[in-house]
Amino acid sequence: GLRRRRPLPTPGPKQVMVGPALTDPAPAITQPTPTAVAVRIWDLPTRLFHWTLVVSCFGSVVTGKIGGNLVDWHMRLGLLAFTLLAFRLLWGFVGGHWSRFVNFVPTPARLVHYLRGGPVLEDRSWVGHNPLGALSVLAMLGLLVAQVGTGLVADDEIANTGPLNRFVSNATALAAPGWHRHFGSKLIVALVVLHIAAIVYYRVRKRADLVPPMIHGDKWLAPGVPASADGLAQRLLALVLVLACAAAAVWVASFGS
């Protein structure tokens, strides 16, 4: 895609503009470079997944706590989360460059290097997430999969059972609500709080705003960093995958009819 260039906050040559892009605070760079370029890091499907999942999780917590007539909406939001998570797992293999697991999940060597305070300039695997951020993403995905899974098989012994309840043992069905209502939900809330704290820390201490790139998709980086594909073909592929995942969610829900 086309890129736009602007000077870093260090002395350098005249600013160069290449194509349309939105402004994003430049992340810290460990040595002076003449220019920074706007690179598409988060493709549109990844950004829509992120913010829709935020809404889904928030709505699920609220409707789950209130209960009553909102239980039906809690279940619908759970199926929305099912759709989103299934899509994200698929998108982790066929999505934009920096949305693929292979390009942001750290190896043990990279994780140790990061924890020891090693330089990040030459390690492009940290462009999307640093190693700890990548692990938090995997933890959140894992917890949400467990949360949706327990909801699908749970039996609260009152009036509600998950659509896949018939496929598990009675002991599993009765144990699932304990995780779903207590341990799982508390762990997810704790991880969300940690995520927000990290955003604030980077904004205040490192002068790096992590939110705008997840809105418009671009980061200002040193030249040569590969961009994520985010064209029409990529977005149509995402649409096909979302529709397939939504169909799977409806099919799963039909077992509870």
mmCIF file of N, CA and C in Angstrom, residues 62-153:
data_model
loop_
_atom_site.group_PDB
_atom_site.id
_atom_site.type_symbol
_atom_site.label_atom_id
_atom_site.label_comp_id
_atom_site.label_asym_id
_atom_site.label_seq_id
_atom_site.Cartn_x
_atom_site.Cartn_y
_atom_site.Cartn_z
ATOM 1 N N VAL A 62 -22.532 -7.640 31.980
ATOM 2 C CA VAL A 62 -23.687 -6.901 32.506
ATOM 3 C C VAL A 62 -24.928 -7.791 32.535
ATOM 4 N N THR A 63 -25.217 -8.450 31.420
ATOM 5 C CA THR A 63 -26.425 -9.280 31.368
ATOM 6 C C THR A 63 -26.312 -10.496 32.284
ATOM 7 N N GLY A 64 -25.092 -11.021 32.441
ATOM 8 C CA GLY A 64 -24.910 -12.152 33.346
ATOM 9 C C GLY A 64 -25.116 -11.772 34.796
ATOM 10 N N LYS A 65 -24.660 -10.570 35.173
ATOM 11 C CA LYS A 65 -24.822 -10.121 36.554
ATOM 12 C C LYS A 65 -26.281 -9.786 36.865
ATOM 13 N N ILE A 66 -26.962 -9.162 35.914
ATOM 14 C CA ILE A 66 -28.357 -8.776 36.153
ATOM 15 C C ILE A 66 -29.277 -9.991 36.098
ATOM 16 N N GLY A 67 -29.043 -10.873 35.113
ATOM 17 C CA GLY A 67 -29.853 -12.086 35.001
ATOM 18 C C GLY A 67 -31.287 -11.783 34.629
ATOM 19 N N GLY A 68 -32.193 -12.594 35.128
ATOM 20 C CA GLY A 68 -33.617 -12.390 34.858
ATOM 21 C C GLY A 68 -33.938 -12.464 33.377
ATOM 22 N N ASN A 69 -34.643 -11.453 32.883
ATOM 23 C CA ASN A 69 -35.049 -11.435 31.484
ATOM 24 C C ASN A 69 -33.874 -11.201 30.528
ATOM 25 N N LEU A 70 -32.727 -10.816 31.086
ATOM 26 C CA LEU A 70 -31.566 -10.556 30.233
ATOM 27 C C LEU A 70 -30.730 -11.808 29.962
ATOM 28 N N VAL A 71 -31.149 -12.936 30.531
ATOM 29 C CA VAL A 71 -30.397 -14.175 30.310
ATOM 30 C C VAL A 71 -30.372 -14.539 28.831
ATOM 31 N N ASP A 72 -31.473 -14.318 28.147
ATOM 32 C CA ASP A 72 -31.512 -14.627 26.710
ATOM 33 C C ASP A 72 -30.473 -13.794 25.954
ATOM 34 N N TRP A 73 -30.343 -12.509 26.343
ATOM 35 C CA TRP A 73 -29.337 -11.668 25.702
ATOM 36 C C TRP A 73 -27.927 -12.113 26.075
ATOM 37 N N HIS A 74 -27.762 -12.608 27.287
ATOM 38 C CA HIS A 74 -26.466 -13.141 27.705
ATOM 39 C C HIS A 74 -26.057 -14.306 26.798
ATOM 40 N N MET A 75 -27.023 -15.153 26.486
ATOM 41 C CA MET A 75 -26.733 -16.298 25.621
ATOM 42 C C MET A 75 -26.444 -15.843 24.188
ATOM 43 N N ARG A 76 -27.180 -14.843 23.709
ATOM 44 C CA ARG A 76 -26.923 -14.336 22.359
ATOM 45 C C ARG A 76 -25.527 -13.727 22.261
ATOM 46 N N LEU A 77 -25.161 -12.969 23.292
ATOM 47 C CA LEU A 77 -23.824 -12.375 23.295
ATOM 48 C C LEU A 77 -22.749 -13.451 23.395
ATOM 49 N N GLY A 78 -23.060 -14.533 24.079
ATOM 50 C CA GLY A 78 -22.119 -15.657 24.130
ATOM 51 C C GLY A 78 -21.915 -16.278 22.762
ATOM 52 N N LEU A 79 -22.981 -16.384 21.986
ATOM 53 C CA LEU A 79 -22.857 -16.920 20.624
ATOM 54 C C LEU A 79 -22.117 -15.940 19.723
ATOM 55 N N LEU A 80 -22.292 -14.637 19.970
ATOM 56 C CA LEU A 80 -21.499 -13.648 19.234
ATOM 57 C C LEU A 80 -20.023 -13.822 19.556
ATOM 58 N N ALA A 81 -19.710 -14.023 20.840
ATOM 59 C CA ALA A 81 -18.315 -14.262 21.228
ATOM 60 C C ALA A 81 -17.783 -15.533 20.583
ATOM 61 N N PHE A 82 -18.620 -16.567 20.508
ATOM 62 C CA PHE A 82 -18.233 -17.812 19.820
ATOM 63 C C PHE A 82 -17.830 -17.512 18.381
ATOM 64 N N THR A 83 -18.654 -16.727 17.696
ATOM 65 C CA THR A 83 -18.374 -16.364 16.303
ATOM 66 C C THR A 83 -17.065 -15.599 16.191
ATOM 67 N N LEU A 84 -16.878 -14.625 17.056
ATOM 68 C CA LEU A 84 -15.680 -13.793 17.002
ATOM 69 C C LEU A 84 -14.420 -14.599 17.292
ATOM 70 N N LEU A 85 -14.479 -15.451 18.302
ATOM 71 C CA LEU A 85 -13.295 -16.236 18.660
ATOM 72 C C LEU A 85 -12.938 -17.241 17.569
ATOM 73 N N ALA A 86 -13.965 -17.883 17.001
ATOM 74 C CA ALA A 86 -13.701 -18.819 15.909
ATOM 75 C C ALA A 86 -13.055 -18.094 14.732
ATOM 76 N N PHE A 87 -13.569 -16.893 14.430
ATOM 77 C CA PHE A 87 -12.973 -16.099 13.353
ATOM 78 C C PHE A 87 -11.529 -15.749 13.662
ATOM 79 N N ARG A 88 -11.267 -15.293 14.901
ATOM 80 C CA ARG A 88 -9.907 -14.845 15.231
ATOM 81 C C ARG A 88 -8.915 -15.994 15.174
ATOM 82 N N LEU A 89 -9.334 -17.181 15.563
ATOM 83 C CA LEU A 89 -8.435 -18.328 15.486
ATOM 84 C C LEU A 89 -8.092 -18.645 14.029
ATOM 85 N N LEU A 90 -9.079 -18.552 13.149
ATOM 86 C CA LEU A 90 -8.809 -18.754 11.721
ATOM 87 C C LEU A 90 -7.963 -17.623 11.154
ATOM 88 N N TRP A 91 -8.281 -16.396 11.554
ATOM 89 C CA TRP A 91 -7.571 -15.220 11.052
ATOM 90 C C TRP A 91 -6.108 -15.223 11.509
ATOM 91 N N GLY A 92 -5.836 -15.915 12.583
ATOM 92 C CA GLY A 92 -4.464 -16.036 13.058
ATOM 93 C C GLY A 92 -3.577 -16.828 12.124
ATOM 94 N N PHE A 93 -4.178 -17.491 11.139
ATOM 95 C CA PHE A 93 -3.403 -18.260 10.153
ATOM 96 C C PHE A 93 -3.457 -17.653 8.758
ATOM 97 N N VAL A 94 -4.529 -16.919 8.439
ATOM 98 C CA VAL A 94 -4.678 -16.415 7.070
ATOM 99 C C VAL A 94 -4.857 -14.900 7.008
ATOM 100 N N GLY A 95 -4.817 -14.219 8.168
ATOM 101 C CA GLY A 95 -5.064 -12.783 8.195
ATOM 102 C C GLY A 95 -3.870 -11.959 7.774
ATOM 103 N N GLY A 96 -3.926 -10.658 8.070
ATOM 104 C CA GLY A 96 -2.834 -9.760 7.763
ATOM 105 C C GLY A 96 -1.553 -10.187 8.463
ATOM 106 N N HIS A 97 -0.427 -9.695 7.947
ATOM 107 C CA HIS A 97 0.887 -10.145 8.408
ATOM 108 C C HIS A 97 1.007 -10.131 9.929
ATOM 109 N N TRP A 98 0.646 -9.011 10.568
ATOM 110 C CA TRP A 98 0.863 -8.872 12.008
ATOM 111 C C TRP A 98 -0.272 -9.454 12.839
ATOM 112 N N SER A 99 -1.330 -9.946 12.179
ATOM 113 C CA SER A 99 -2.410 -10.627 12.893
ATOM 114 C C SER A 99 -2.175 -12.128 12.963
ATOM 115 N N ARG A 100 -1.205 -12.624 12.224
ATOM 116 C CA ARG A 100 -0.928 -14.060 12.210
ATOM 117 C C ARG A 100 -0.119 -14.455 13.444
ATOM 118 N N PHE A 101 -0.501 -15.563 14.037
ATOM 119 C CA PHE A 101 0.174 -16.020 15.249
ATOM 120 C C PHE A 101 1.673 -16.178 15.040
ATOM 121 N N VAL A 102 2.049 -16.663 13.890
ATOM 122 C CA VAL A 102 3.468 -16.920 13.633
ATOM 123 C C VAL A 102 4.290 -15.642 13.683
ATOM 124 N N ASN A 103 3.650 -14.491 13.484
ATOM 125 C CA ASN A 103 4.386 -13.232 13.436
ATOM 126 C C ASN A 103 4.327 -12.419 14.727
ATOM 127 N N PHE A 104 3.596 -12.914 15.740
ATOM 128 C CA PHE A 104 3.639 -12.163 16.997
ATOM 129 C C PHE A 104 3.780 -13.031 18.238
ATOM 130 N N VAL A 105 3.536 -14.333 18.130
ATOM 131 C CA VAL A 105 3.737 -15.192 19.303
ATOM 132 C C VAL A 105 5.241 -15.363 19.519
ATOM 133 N N PRO A 106 5.757 -15.015 20.697
ATOM 134 C CA PRO A 106 7.206 -15.053 20.900
ATOM 135 C C PRO A 106 7.735 -16.465 21.103
ATOM 136 N N THR A 107 8.929 -16.701 20.600
ATOM 137 C CA THR A 107 9.635 -17.933 20.933
ATOM 138 C C THR A 107 10.198 -17.777 22.347
ATOM 139 N N PRO A 108 10.540 -18.873 23.017
ATOM 140 C CA PRO A 108 11.153 -18.749 24.352
ATOM 141 C C PRO A 108 12.398 -17.865 24.341
ATOM 142 N N ALA A 109 13.205 -17.963 23.272
ATOM 143 C CA ALA A 109 14.430 -17.152 23.202
ATOM 144 C C ALA A 109 14.088 -15.663 23.128
ATOM 145 N N ARG A 110 13.066 -15.295 22.331
ATOM 146 C CA ARG A 110 12.670 -13.890 22.231
ATOM 147 C C ARG A 110 12.092 -13.380 23.541
ATOM 148 N N LEU A 111 11.350 -14.234 24.228
ATOM 149 C CA LEU A 111 10.769 -13.825 25.499
ATOM 150 C C LEU A 111 11.870 -13.553 26.526
ATOM 151 N N VAL A 112 12.845 -14.449 26.598
ATOM 152 C CA VAL A 112 13.963 -14.248 27.533
ATOM 153 C C VAL A 112 14.741 -12.999 27.167
ATOM 154 N N HIS A 113 14.992 -12.803 25.866
ATOM 155 C CA HIS A 113 15.702 -11.618 25.394
ATOM 156 C C HIS A 113 14.977 -10.345 25.809
ATOM 157 N N TYR A 114 13.655 -10.354 25.690
ATOM 158 C CA TYR A 114 12.865 -9.178 26.059
ATOM 159 C C TYR A 114 12.922 -8.933 27.566
ATOM 160 N N LEU A 115 12.751 -9.996 28.358
ATOM 161 C CA LEU A 115 12.746 -9.855 29.809
ATOM 162 C C LEU A 115 14.097 -9.397 30.344
ATOM 163 N N ARG A 116 15.153 -9.686 29.596
ATOM 164 C CA ARG A 116 16.494 -9.236 29.997
ATOM 165 C C ARG A 116 16.788 -7.815 29.536
ATOM 166 N N GLY A 117 15.813 -7.188 28.880
ATOM 167 C CA GLY A 117 15.992 -5.806 28.448
ATOM 168 C C GLY A 117 16.787 -5.663 27.171
ATOM 169 N N GLY A 118 16.767 -6.687 26.310
ATOM 170 C CA GLY A 118 17.507 -6.628 25.059
ATOM 171 C C GLY A 118 16.936 -5.599 24.103
ATOM 172 N N PRO A 119 17.742 -5.102 23.139
ATOM 173 C CA PRO A 119 17.268 -4.099 22.181
ATOM 174 C C PRO A 119 16.183 -4.658 21.287
ATOM 175 N N VAL A 120 15.253 -3.787 20.887
ATOM 176 C CA VAL A 120 14.105 -4.230 20.095
ATOM 177 C C VAL A 120 14.188 -3.792 18.639
ATOM 178 N N LEU A 121 15.183 -2.968 18.291
ATOM 179 C CA LEU A 121 15.186 -2.350 16.968
ATOM 180 C C LEU A 121 15.194 -3.368 15.842
ATOM 181 N N GLU A 122 15.993 -4.409 15.959
ATOM 182 C CA GLU A 122 16.124 -5.349 14.853
ATOM 183 C C GLU A 122 15.124 -6.499 14.922
ATOM 184 N N ASP A 123 14.359 -6.592 15.998
ATOM 185 C CA ASP A 123 13.412 -7.691 16.138
ATOM 186 C C ASP A 123 12.029 -7.222 15.739
ATOM 187 N N ARG A 124 11.673 -7.434 14.481
ATOM 188 C CA ARG A 124 10.398 -6.931 13.964
ATOM 189 C C ARG A 124 9.202 -7.709 14.482
ATOM 190 N N SER A 125 9.439 -8.833 15.139
ATOM 191 C CA SER A 125 8.309 -9.589 15.686
ATOM 192 C C SER A 125 7.605 -8.815 16.787
ATOM 193 N N TRP A 126 8.204 -7.724 17.276
ATOM 194 C CA TRP A 126 7.611 -6.947 18.355
ATOM 195 C C TRP A 126 6.784 -5.778 17.828
ATOM 196 N N VAL A 127 6.632 -5.662 16.535
ATOM 197 C CA VAL A 127 5.926 -4.519 15.964
ATOM 198 C C VAL A 127 4.460 -4.508 16.390
ATOM 199 N N GLY A 128 3.788 -5.642 16.318
ATOM 200 C CA GLY A 128 2.385 -5.710 16.702
ATOM 201 C C GLY A 128 2.212 -5.737 18.206
ATOM 202 N N HIS A 129 2.858 -6.690 18.863
ATOM 203 C CA HIS A 129 2.818 -6.823 20.319
ATOM 204 C C HIS A 129 4.225 -7.123 20.801
ATOM 205 N N ASN A 130 4.597 -6.586 21.962
ATOM 206 C CA ASN A 130 5.835 -7.067 22.560
ATOM 207 C C ASN A 130 5.563 -8.466 23.116
ATOM 208 N N PRO A 131 6.587 -9.225 23.509
ATOM 209 C CA PRO A 131 6.365 -10.617 23.930
ATOM 210 C C PRO A 131 5.369 -10.777 25.068
ATOM 211 N N LEU A 132 5.407 -9.908 26.076
ATOM 212 C CA LEU A 132 4.438 -10.017 27.165
ATOM 213 C C LEU A 132 3.031 -9.675 26.680
ATOM 214 N N GLY A 133 2.924 -8.688 25.795
ATOM 215 C CA GLY A 133 1.634 -8.356 25.222
ATOM 216 C C GLY A 133 1.065 -9.504 24.418
ATOM 217 N N ALA A 134 1.937 -10.193 23.668
ATOM 218 C CA ALA A 134 1.488 -11.339 22.881
ATOM 219 C C ALA A 134 0.979 -12.452 23.784
ATOM 220 N N LEU A 135 1.681 -12.694 24.892
ATOM 221 C CA LEU A 135 1.233 -13.726 25.823
ATOM 222 C C LEU A 135 -0.107 -13.356 26.460
ATOM 223 N N SER A 136 -0.299 -12.063 26.733
ATOM 224 C CA SER A 136 -1.586 -11.643 27.305
ATOM 225 C C SER A 136 -2.716 -11.829 26.305
ATOM 226 N N VAL A 137 -2.443 -11.628 25.017
ATOM 227 C CA VAL A 137 -3.445 -11.868 23.979
ATOM 228 C C VAL A 137 -3.829 -13.345 23.954
ATOM 229 N N LEU A 138 -2.825 -14.218 23.992
ATOM 230 C CA LEU A 138 -3.105 -15.655 23.990
ATOM 231 C C LEU A 138 -3.872 -16.065 25.241
ATOM 232 N N ALA A 139 -3.500 -15.474 26.385
ATOM 233 C CA ALA A 139 -4.210 -15.796 27.626
ATOM 234 C C ALA A 139 -5.666 -15.367 27.548
ATOM 235 N N MET A 140 -5.903 -14.176 27.008
ATOM 236 C CA MET A 140 -7.277 -13.687 26.887
ATOM 237 C C MET A 140 -8.092 -14.569 25.945
ATOM 238 N N LEU A 141 -7.513 -14.930 24.808
ATOM 239 C CA LEU A 141 -8.227 -15.807 23.881
ATOM 240 C C LEU A 141 -8.541 -17.149 24.540
ATOM 241 N N GLY A 142 -7.562 -17.707 25.259
ATOM 242 C CA GLY A 142 -7.779 -18.986 25.926
ATOM 243 C C GLY A 142 -8.868 -18.913 26.982
ATOM 244 N N LEU A 143 -8.851 -17.852 27.795
ATOM 245 C CA LEU A 143 -9.870 -17.694 28.833
ATOM 246 C C LEU A 143 -11.265 -17.503 28.235
ATOM 247 N N LEU A 144 -11.337 -16.734 27.147
ATOM 248 C CA LEU A 144 -12.641 -16.509 26.526
ATOM 249 C C LEU A 144 -13.177 -17.783 25.878
ATOM 250 N N VAL A 145 -12.288 -18.588 25.286
ATOM 251 C CA VAL A 145 -12.723 -19.874 24.735
ATOM 252 C C VAL A 145 -13.264 -20.757 25.855
ATOM 253 N N ALA A 146 -12.568 -20.781 26.994
ATOM 254 C CA ALA A 146 -13.043 -21.572 28.136
ATOM 255 C C ALA A 146 -14.373 -21.038 28.652
ATOM 256 N N GLN A 147 -14.527 -19.708 28.664
ATOM 257 C CA GLN A 147 -15.759 -19.095 29.153
ATOM 258 C C GLN A 147 -16.938 -19.457 28.255
ATOM 259 N N VAL A 148 -16.732 -19.350 26.947
ATOM 260 C CA VAL A 148 -17.791 -19.716 26.007
ATOM 261 C C VAL A 148 -18.085 -21.212 26.093
ATOM 262 N N GLY A 149 -17.023 -22.012 26.178
ATOM 263 C CA GLY A 149 -17.199 -23.461 26.239
ATOM 264 C C GLY A 149 -17.997 -23.906 27.456
ATOM 265 N N THR A 150 -17.683 -23.329 28.621
ATOM 266 C CA THR A 150 -18.434 -23.715 29.825
ATOM 267 C C THR A 150 -19.879 -23.244 29.740
ATOM 268 N N GLY A 151 -20.103 -22.097 29.100
ATOM 269 C CA GLY A 151 -21.476 -21.630 28.921
ATOM 270 C C GLY A 151 -22.280 -22.545 28.026
ATOM 271 N N LEU A 152 -21.627 -23.149 27.047
ATOM 272 C CA LEU A 152 -22.335 -24.025 26.111
ATOM 273 C C LEU A 152 -22.763 -25.346 26.738
ATOM 274 N N VAL A 153 -22.077 -25.765 27.804
ATOM 275 C CA VAL A 153 -22.399 -27.073 28.400
ATOM 276 C C VAL A 153 -22.998 -26.953 29.797
#
